Tab-separated table of C-alpha atoms in Angstrom:
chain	number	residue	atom	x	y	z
U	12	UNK	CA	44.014	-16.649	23.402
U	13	UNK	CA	45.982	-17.438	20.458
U	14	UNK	CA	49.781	-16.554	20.243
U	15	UNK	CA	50.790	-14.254	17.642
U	16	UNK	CA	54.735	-13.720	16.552
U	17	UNK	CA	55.617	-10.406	15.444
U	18	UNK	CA	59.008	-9.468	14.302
U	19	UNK	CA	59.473	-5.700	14.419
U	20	UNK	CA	62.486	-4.416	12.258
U	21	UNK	CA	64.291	-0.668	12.248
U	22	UNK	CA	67.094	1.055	13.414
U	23	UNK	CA	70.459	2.627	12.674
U	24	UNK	CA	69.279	5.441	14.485
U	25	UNK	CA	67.010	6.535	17.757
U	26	UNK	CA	64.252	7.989	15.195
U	27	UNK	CA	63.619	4.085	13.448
U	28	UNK	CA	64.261	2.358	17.016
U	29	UNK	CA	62.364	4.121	19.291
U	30	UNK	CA	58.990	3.482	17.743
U	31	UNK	CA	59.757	0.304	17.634
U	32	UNK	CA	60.310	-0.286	20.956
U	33	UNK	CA	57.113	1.750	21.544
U	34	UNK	CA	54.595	-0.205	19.203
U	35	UNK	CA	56.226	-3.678	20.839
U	36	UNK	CA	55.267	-2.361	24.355
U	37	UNK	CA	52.202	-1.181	23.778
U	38	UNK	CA	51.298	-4.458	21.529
U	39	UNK	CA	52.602	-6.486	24.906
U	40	UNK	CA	50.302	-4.530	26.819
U	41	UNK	CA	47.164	-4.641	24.508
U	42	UNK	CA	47.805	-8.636	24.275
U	43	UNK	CA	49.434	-10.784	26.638
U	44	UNK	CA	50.110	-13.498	24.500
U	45	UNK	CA	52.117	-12.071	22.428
U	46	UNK	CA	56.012	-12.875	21.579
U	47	UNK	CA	57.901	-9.681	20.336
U	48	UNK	CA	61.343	-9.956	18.354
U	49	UNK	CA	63.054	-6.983	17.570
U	50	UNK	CA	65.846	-6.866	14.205
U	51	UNK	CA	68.009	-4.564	13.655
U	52	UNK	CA	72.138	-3.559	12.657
U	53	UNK	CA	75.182	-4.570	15.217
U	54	UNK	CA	76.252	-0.861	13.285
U	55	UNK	CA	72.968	0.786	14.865
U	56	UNK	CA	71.916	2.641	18.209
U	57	UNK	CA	69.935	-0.685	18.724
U	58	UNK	CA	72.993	-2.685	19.411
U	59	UNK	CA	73.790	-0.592	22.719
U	60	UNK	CA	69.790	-0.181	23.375
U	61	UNK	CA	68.321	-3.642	22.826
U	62	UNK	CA	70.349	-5.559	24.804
U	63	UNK	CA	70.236	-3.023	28.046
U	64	UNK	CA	66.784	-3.479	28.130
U	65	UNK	CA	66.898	-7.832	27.843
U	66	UNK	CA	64.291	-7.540	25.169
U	67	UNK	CA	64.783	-10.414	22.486
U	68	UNK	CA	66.495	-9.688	19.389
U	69	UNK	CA	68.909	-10.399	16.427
U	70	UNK	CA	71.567	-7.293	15.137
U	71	UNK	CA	72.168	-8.040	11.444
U	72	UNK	CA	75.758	-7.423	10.058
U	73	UNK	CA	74.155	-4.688	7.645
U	74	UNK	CA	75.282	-1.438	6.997
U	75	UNK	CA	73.461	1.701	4.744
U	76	UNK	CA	74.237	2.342	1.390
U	77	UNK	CA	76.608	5.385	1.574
U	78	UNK	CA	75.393	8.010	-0.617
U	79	UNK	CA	78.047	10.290	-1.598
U	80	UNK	CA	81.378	9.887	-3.516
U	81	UNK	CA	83.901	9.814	-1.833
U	82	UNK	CA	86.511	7.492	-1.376
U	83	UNK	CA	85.622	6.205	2.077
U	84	UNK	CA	82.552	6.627	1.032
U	85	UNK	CA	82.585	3.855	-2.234
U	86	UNK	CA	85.145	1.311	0.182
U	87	UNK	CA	82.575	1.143	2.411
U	88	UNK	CA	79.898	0.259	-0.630
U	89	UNK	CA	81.551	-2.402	-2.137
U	90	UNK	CA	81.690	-4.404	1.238
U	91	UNK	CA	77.658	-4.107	0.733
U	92	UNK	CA	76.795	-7.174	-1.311
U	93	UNK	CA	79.062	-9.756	1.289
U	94	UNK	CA	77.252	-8.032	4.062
U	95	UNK	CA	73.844	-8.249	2.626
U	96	UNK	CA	73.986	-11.850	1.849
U	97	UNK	CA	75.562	-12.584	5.448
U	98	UNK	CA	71.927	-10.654	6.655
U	99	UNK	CA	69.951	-12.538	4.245
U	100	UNK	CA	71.351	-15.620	5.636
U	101	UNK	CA	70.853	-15.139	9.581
U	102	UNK	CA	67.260	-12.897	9.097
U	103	UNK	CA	66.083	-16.334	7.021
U	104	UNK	CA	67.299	-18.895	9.668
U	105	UNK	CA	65.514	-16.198	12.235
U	106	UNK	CA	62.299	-16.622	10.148
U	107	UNK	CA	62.647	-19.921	9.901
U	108	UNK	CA	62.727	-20.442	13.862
U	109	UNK	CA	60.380	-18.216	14.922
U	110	UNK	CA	57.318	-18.838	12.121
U	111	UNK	CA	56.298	-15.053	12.562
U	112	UNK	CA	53.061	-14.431	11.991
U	113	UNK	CA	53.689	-10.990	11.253
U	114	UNK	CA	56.490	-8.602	10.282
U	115	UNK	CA	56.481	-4.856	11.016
U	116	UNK	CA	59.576	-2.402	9.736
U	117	UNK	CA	59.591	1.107	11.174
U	118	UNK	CA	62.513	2.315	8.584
U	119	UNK	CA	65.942	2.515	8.304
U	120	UNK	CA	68.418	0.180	6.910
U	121	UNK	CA	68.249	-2.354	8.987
U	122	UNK	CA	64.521	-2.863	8.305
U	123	UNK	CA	65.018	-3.584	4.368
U	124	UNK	CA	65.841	-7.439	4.961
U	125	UNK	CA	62.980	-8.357	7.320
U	126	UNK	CA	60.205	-6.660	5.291
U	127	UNK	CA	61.567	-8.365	2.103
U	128	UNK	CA	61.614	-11.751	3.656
U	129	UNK	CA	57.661	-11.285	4.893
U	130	UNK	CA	56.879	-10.457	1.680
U	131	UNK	CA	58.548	-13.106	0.152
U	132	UNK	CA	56.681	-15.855	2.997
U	133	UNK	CA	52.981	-13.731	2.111
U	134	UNK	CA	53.431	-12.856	5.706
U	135	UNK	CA	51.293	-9.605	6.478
U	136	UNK	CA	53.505	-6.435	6.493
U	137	UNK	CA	52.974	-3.091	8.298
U	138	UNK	CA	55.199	-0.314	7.782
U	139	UNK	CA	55.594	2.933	10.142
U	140	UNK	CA	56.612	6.193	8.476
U	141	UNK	CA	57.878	8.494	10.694
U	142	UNK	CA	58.841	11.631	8.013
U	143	UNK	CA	56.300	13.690	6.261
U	144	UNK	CA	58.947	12.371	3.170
U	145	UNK	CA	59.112	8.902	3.512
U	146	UNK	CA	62.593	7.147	3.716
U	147	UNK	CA	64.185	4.537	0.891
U	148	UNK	CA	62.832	1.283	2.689
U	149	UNK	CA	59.409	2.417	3.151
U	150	UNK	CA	59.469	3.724	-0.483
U	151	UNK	CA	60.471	0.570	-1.978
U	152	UNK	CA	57.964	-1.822	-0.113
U	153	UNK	CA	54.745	0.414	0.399
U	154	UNK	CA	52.828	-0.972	-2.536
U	155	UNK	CA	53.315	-4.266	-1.080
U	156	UNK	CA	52.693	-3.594	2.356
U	157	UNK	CA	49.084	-4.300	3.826
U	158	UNK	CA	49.635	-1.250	5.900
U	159	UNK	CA	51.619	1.781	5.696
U	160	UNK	CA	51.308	4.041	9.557
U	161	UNK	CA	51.919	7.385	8.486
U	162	UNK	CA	52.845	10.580	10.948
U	163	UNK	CA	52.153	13.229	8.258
U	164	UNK	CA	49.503	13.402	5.870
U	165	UNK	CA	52.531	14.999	3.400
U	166	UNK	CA	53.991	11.397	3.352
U	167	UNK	CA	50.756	9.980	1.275
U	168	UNK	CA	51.399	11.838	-1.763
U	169	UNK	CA	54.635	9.823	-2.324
U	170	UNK	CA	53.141	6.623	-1.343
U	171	UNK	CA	50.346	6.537	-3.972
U	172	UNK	CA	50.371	2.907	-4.956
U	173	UNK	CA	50.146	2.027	-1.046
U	174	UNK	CA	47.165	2.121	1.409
U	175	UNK	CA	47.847	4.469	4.174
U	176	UNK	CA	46.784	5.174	7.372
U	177	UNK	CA	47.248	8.792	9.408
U	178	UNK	CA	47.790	7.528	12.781
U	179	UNK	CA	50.787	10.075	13.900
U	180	UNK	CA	53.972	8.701	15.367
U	181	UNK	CA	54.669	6.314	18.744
U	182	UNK	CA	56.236	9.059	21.044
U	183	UNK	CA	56.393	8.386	24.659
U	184	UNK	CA	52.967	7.940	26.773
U	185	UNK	CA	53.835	10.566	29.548
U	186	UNK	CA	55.558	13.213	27.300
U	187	UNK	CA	52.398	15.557	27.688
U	188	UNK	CA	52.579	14.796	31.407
U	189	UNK	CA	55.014	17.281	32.719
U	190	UNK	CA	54.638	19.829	34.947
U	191	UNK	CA	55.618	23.470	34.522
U	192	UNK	CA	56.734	23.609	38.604
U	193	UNK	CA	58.624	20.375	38.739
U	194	UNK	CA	60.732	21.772	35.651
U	195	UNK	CA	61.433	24.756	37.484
U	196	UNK	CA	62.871	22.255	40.354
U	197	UNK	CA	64.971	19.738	38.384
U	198	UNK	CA	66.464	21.934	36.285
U	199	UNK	CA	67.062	24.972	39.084
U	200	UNK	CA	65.230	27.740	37.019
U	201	UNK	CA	62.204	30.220	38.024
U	202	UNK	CA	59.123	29.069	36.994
U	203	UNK	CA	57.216	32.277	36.613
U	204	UNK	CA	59.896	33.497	34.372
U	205	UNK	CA	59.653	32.764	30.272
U	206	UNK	CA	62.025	29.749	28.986
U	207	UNK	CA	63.452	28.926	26.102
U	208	UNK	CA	64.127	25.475	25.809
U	209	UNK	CA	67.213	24.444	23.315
U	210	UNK	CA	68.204	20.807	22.515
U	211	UNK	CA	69.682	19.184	19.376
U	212	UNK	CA	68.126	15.760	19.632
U	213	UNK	CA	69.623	12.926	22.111
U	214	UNK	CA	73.288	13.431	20.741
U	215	UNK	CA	72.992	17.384	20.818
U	216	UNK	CA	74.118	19.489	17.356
U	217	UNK	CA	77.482	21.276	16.622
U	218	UNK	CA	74.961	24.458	14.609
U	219	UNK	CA	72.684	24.612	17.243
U	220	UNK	CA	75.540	24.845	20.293
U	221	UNK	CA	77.460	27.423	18.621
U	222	UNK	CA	74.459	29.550	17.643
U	223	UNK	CA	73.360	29.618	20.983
U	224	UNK	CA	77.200	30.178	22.308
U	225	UNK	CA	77.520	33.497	20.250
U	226	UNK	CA	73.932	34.861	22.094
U	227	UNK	CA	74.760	34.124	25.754
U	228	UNK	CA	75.752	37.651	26.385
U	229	UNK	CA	72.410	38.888	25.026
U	230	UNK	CA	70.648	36.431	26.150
U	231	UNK	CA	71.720	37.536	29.705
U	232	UNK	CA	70.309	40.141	29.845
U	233	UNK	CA	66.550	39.400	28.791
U	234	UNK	CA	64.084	38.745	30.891
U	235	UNK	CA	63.853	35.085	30.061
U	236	UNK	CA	65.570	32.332	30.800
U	237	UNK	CA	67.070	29.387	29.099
U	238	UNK	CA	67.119	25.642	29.708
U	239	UNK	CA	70.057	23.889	27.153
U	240	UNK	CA	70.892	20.621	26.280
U	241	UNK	CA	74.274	20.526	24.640
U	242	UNK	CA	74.358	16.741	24.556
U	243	UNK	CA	77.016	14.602	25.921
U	244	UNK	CA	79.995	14.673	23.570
U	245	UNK	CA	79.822	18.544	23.448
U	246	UNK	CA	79.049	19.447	27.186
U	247	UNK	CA	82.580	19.985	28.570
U	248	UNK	CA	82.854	23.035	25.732
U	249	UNK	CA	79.641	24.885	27.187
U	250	UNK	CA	79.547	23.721	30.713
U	251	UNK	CA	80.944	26.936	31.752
U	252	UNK	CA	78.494	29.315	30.157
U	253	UNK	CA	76.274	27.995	32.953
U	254	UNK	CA	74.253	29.911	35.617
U	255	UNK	CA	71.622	30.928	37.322
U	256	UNK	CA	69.249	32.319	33.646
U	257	UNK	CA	71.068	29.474	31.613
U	258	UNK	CA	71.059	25.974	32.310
U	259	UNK	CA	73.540	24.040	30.497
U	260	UNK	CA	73.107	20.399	30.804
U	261	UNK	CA	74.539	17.430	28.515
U	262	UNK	CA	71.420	15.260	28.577
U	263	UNK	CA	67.932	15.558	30.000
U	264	UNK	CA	66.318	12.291	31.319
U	265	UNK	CA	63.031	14.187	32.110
U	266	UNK	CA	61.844	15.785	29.104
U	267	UNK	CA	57.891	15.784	30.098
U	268	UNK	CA	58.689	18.413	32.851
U	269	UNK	CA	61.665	20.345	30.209
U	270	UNK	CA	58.957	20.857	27.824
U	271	UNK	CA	56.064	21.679	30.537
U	272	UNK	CA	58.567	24.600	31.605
U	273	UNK	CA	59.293	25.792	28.221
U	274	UNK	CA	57.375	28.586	26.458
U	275	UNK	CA	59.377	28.477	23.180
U	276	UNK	CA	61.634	25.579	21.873
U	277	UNK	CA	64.444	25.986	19.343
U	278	UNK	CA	65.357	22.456	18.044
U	279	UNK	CA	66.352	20.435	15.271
U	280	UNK	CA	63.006	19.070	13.411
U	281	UNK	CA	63.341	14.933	13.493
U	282	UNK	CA	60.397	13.416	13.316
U	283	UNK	CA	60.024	12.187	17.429
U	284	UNK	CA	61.126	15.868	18.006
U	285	UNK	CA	58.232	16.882	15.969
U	286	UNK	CA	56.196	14.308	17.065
U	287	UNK	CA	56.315	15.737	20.727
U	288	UNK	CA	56.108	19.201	19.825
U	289	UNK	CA	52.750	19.009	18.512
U	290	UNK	CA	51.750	16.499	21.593
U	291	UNK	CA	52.431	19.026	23.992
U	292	UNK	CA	51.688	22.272	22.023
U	293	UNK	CA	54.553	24.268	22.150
U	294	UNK	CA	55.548	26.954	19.953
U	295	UNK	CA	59.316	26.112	18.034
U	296	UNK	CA	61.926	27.783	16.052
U	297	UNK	CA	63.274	24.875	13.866
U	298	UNK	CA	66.901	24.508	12.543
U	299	UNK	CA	66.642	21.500	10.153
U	300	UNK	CA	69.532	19.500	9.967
U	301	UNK	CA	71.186	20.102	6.528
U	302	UNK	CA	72.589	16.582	5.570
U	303	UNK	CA	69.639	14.497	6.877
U	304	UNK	CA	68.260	12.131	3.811
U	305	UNK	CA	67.155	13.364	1.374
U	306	UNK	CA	66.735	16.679	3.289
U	307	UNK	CA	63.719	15.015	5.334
U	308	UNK	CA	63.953	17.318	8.369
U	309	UNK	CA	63.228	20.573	6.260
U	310	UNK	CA	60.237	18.778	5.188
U	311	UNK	CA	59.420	18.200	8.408
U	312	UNK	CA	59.761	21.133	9.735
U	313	UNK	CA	57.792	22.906	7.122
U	314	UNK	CA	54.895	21.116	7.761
U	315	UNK	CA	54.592	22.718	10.838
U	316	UNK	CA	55.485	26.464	9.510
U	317	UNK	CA	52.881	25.937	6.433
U	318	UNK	CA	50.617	25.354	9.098
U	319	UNK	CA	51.840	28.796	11.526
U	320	UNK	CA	52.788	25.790	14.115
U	321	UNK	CA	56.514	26.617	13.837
U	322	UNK	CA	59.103	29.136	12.882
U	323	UNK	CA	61.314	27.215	9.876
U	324	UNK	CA	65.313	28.547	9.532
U	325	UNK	CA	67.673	26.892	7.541
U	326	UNK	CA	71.260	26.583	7.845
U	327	UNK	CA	72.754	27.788	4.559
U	328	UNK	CA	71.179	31.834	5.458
U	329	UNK	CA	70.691	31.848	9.567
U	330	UNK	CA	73.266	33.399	11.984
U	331	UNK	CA	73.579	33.811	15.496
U	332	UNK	CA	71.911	37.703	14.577
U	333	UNK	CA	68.606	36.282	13.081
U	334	UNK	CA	68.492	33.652	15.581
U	335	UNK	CA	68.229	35.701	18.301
U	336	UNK	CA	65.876	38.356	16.436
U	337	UNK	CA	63.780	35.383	16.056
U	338	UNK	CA	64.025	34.096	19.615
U	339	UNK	CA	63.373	37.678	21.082
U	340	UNK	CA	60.299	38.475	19.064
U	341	UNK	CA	58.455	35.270	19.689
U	342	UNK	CA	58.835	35.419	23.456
U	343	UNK	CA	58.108	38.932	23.646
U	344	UNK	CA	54.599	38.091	21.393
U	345	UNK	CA	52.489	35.882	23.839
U	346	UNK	CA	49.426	35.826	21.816
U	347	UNK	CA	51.657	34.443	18.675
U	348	UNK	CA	53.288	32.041	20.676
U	349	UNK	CA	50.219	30.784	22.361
U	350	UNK	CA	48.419	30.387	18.706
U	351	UNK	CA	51.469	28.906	17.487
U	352	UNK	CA	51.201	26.141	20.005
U	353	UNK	CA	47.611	25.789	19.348
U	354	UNK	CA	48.062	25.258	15.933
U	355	UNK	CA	51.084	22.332	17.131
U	356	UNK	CA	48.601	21.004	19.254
U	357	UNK	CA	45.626	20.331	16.786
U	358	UNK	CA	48.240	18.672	14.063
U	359	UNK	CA	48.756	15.735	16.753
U	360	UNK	CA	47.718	12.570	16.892
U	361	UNK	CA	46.536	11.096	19.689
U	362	UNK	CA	47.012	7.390	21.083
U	363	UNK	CA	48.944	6.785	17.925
U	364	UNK	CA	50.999	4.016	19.198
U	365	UNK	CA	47.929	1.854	20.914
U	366	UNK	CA	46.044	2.493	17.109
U	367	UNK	CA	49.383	1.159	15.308
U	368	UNK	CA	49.670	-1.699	17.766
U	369	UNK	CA	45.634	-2.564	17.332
U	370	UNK	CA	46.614	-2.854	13.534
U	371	UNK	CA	49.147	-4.625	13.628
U	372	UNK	CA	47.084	-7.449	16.354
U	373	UNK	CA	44.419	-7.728	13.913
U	374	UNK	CA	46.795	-8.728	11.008
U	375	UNK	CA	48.249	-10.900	12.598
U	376	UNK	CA	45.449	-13.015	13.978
U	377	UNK	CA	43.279	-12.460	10.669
């Protein structure tokens, strides 16, 4: 069996790192003799990830290209050009080391360098798209990619010049694995009673926390019950609105069994988040965040509600008023949230990481 080299590039945040991590697994898995590298940002959630886990790596000195006006904002961009070159530098001894036979960029800053050096050595290149908009670096090097891994069939339309493949996004293997009565134990809740399940993604959201803050009166006295991640840094605030019909928790290790007890989810709309709704066929309200990207969780998100999958609010009109209008008459409508979660169900893709990972093998022993 031949050994194949495969760096895997992305980061800054969880959404461009975690599939990373997921397609180098699974390639690991699929064939033994292969040697996985991961690149990323010493600025990123990779620096505190990669090295917890011992998994072999180099953190570039790169940072993103701030893209507003301000005066922090343009100090930090003229620093760009000695950082770049300083990435450019260490990503080219890297390449030089390791004689990749393959490079693979899942987005995000910190994936620009190592996609541009592949292409520079004619090394194969396979991108991952996680957004139904696809971000700057996958933008810029699709038409010279050999592969671009799309979640959304949305993202083609801007990636016309590039050849595409709908394979859905690497979530995690057991998220659809959870079960309904085991939720009910962890998280000290009744499982024949209706849940809401609210989280803001790993790091929680200011909107979502004080939306939900305003309605815990009302929500009281309904006859469901709620299951809430704050996230960490805003826990202390709500830990006291806690009790026996809300749960108020900063972090949730098992989210298989939160999502097997949950019967309605009111989230932001990243892509993973997304990405997991429609593998375990919930029904969601979705709350994009406002300053993402180039507004890539709206588009997200209305994927979903074009589709009846999802209930799409945005931040600029929604109050705590509408949110709970909007909570009460989707639990109290089973049929429409079962069909909603049928609909979330059908738009997934399944094994999506082990058909990224088979690409990405066959490149790189072609």
């Amino acid at each position: 069996m031949d050994e194949i080299r495969i760096i895997i590039a992305g980061g800054g945040t969880g959404g461009h790192l975690f599939p990373a991590i997921a397609i180098g697994e699974k390639i690991q898995s699929l064939y033994k003799n292969s040697h996985i590298h991961y690149m990323g940002s010493i600025f990123g959630i990779e620096s505190k990830v990669l090295p917890v886990k011992l998994y072999p790596h180099t953190l570039l000195p790169i940072k993103g290209i701030q893209r507003n006006f301000s005066f922090n904002s343009i100090m930090k961009n003229i620093g760009l050009p000695y950082f770049y070159l300083k990435s450019l530098s260490i990503a080219q001894e890297l390449f030089d080391e390791l004689l990749p036979n393959i490079v693979v960029g899942t987005g995000g800053y910190a994936s620009a360098i190592p996609i541009k050096l592949g292409i520079k050595n004619k090394l194969p290149v396979v991108l991952q798209e996680q957004n139904s908009y696809p971000g700057l670096t996958t933008r810029v090097y699709a038409s010279r990619a050999n592969i671009v891994c799309t979640a959304f069939g949305e993202a083609h339309s801007y990636l016309k010049e590039a050849k595409c493949l709908l394979t859905g996004n690497p979530i995690r293997s057991n998220i659809s694995l959870g079960l309904r009565e085991n939720g009910a134990k962890i998280f000290k809740l009744n499982a024949s009673l209706t849940t809401l399940f609210v989280f803001g993604g790993s790091q929680g959201s200011i909107v979502l926390n004080q939306l939900i803050e305003k309605l815990v009166n009302e929500l009281k006295i309904t006859n469901f019950q709620v299951l809430w991640q704050t996230g960490s840094k805003h826990y202390n605030r709500y830990k006291h609105l806690d009790s026996d019909l809300i749960r108020v928790l900063p972090f949730i290790d098992s989210m298989a069994d939160a999502y097997a007890l949950s019967d309605l989810i009111f989230s932001r709309s990243g892509a993973l988040t997304i990405s997991e709704i429609m593998a375990v066929g919930k029904a969601s309200i979705l709350l994009p965040f406002s300053k993402a990207a180039e507004n890539h969780q709206y588009k997200n998100a209305k994927t979903l509600a074009d589709y009846n999958a999802a209930v799409l609010l945005e931040e600029r009109t929604v109050n705590s008023e509408i949110v709970y209008r909007t909570i009460k008459n989707a639990l109290n409508n089973k049929n429409k949230l079962m069909k909603m979660g049928q609909k979330a169900k059908s738009m997934s893709k399944l094994n999506a990481t082990e058909n990224i990972a088979n690409h990405i093998i066959e490149l790189a022993l072609a």
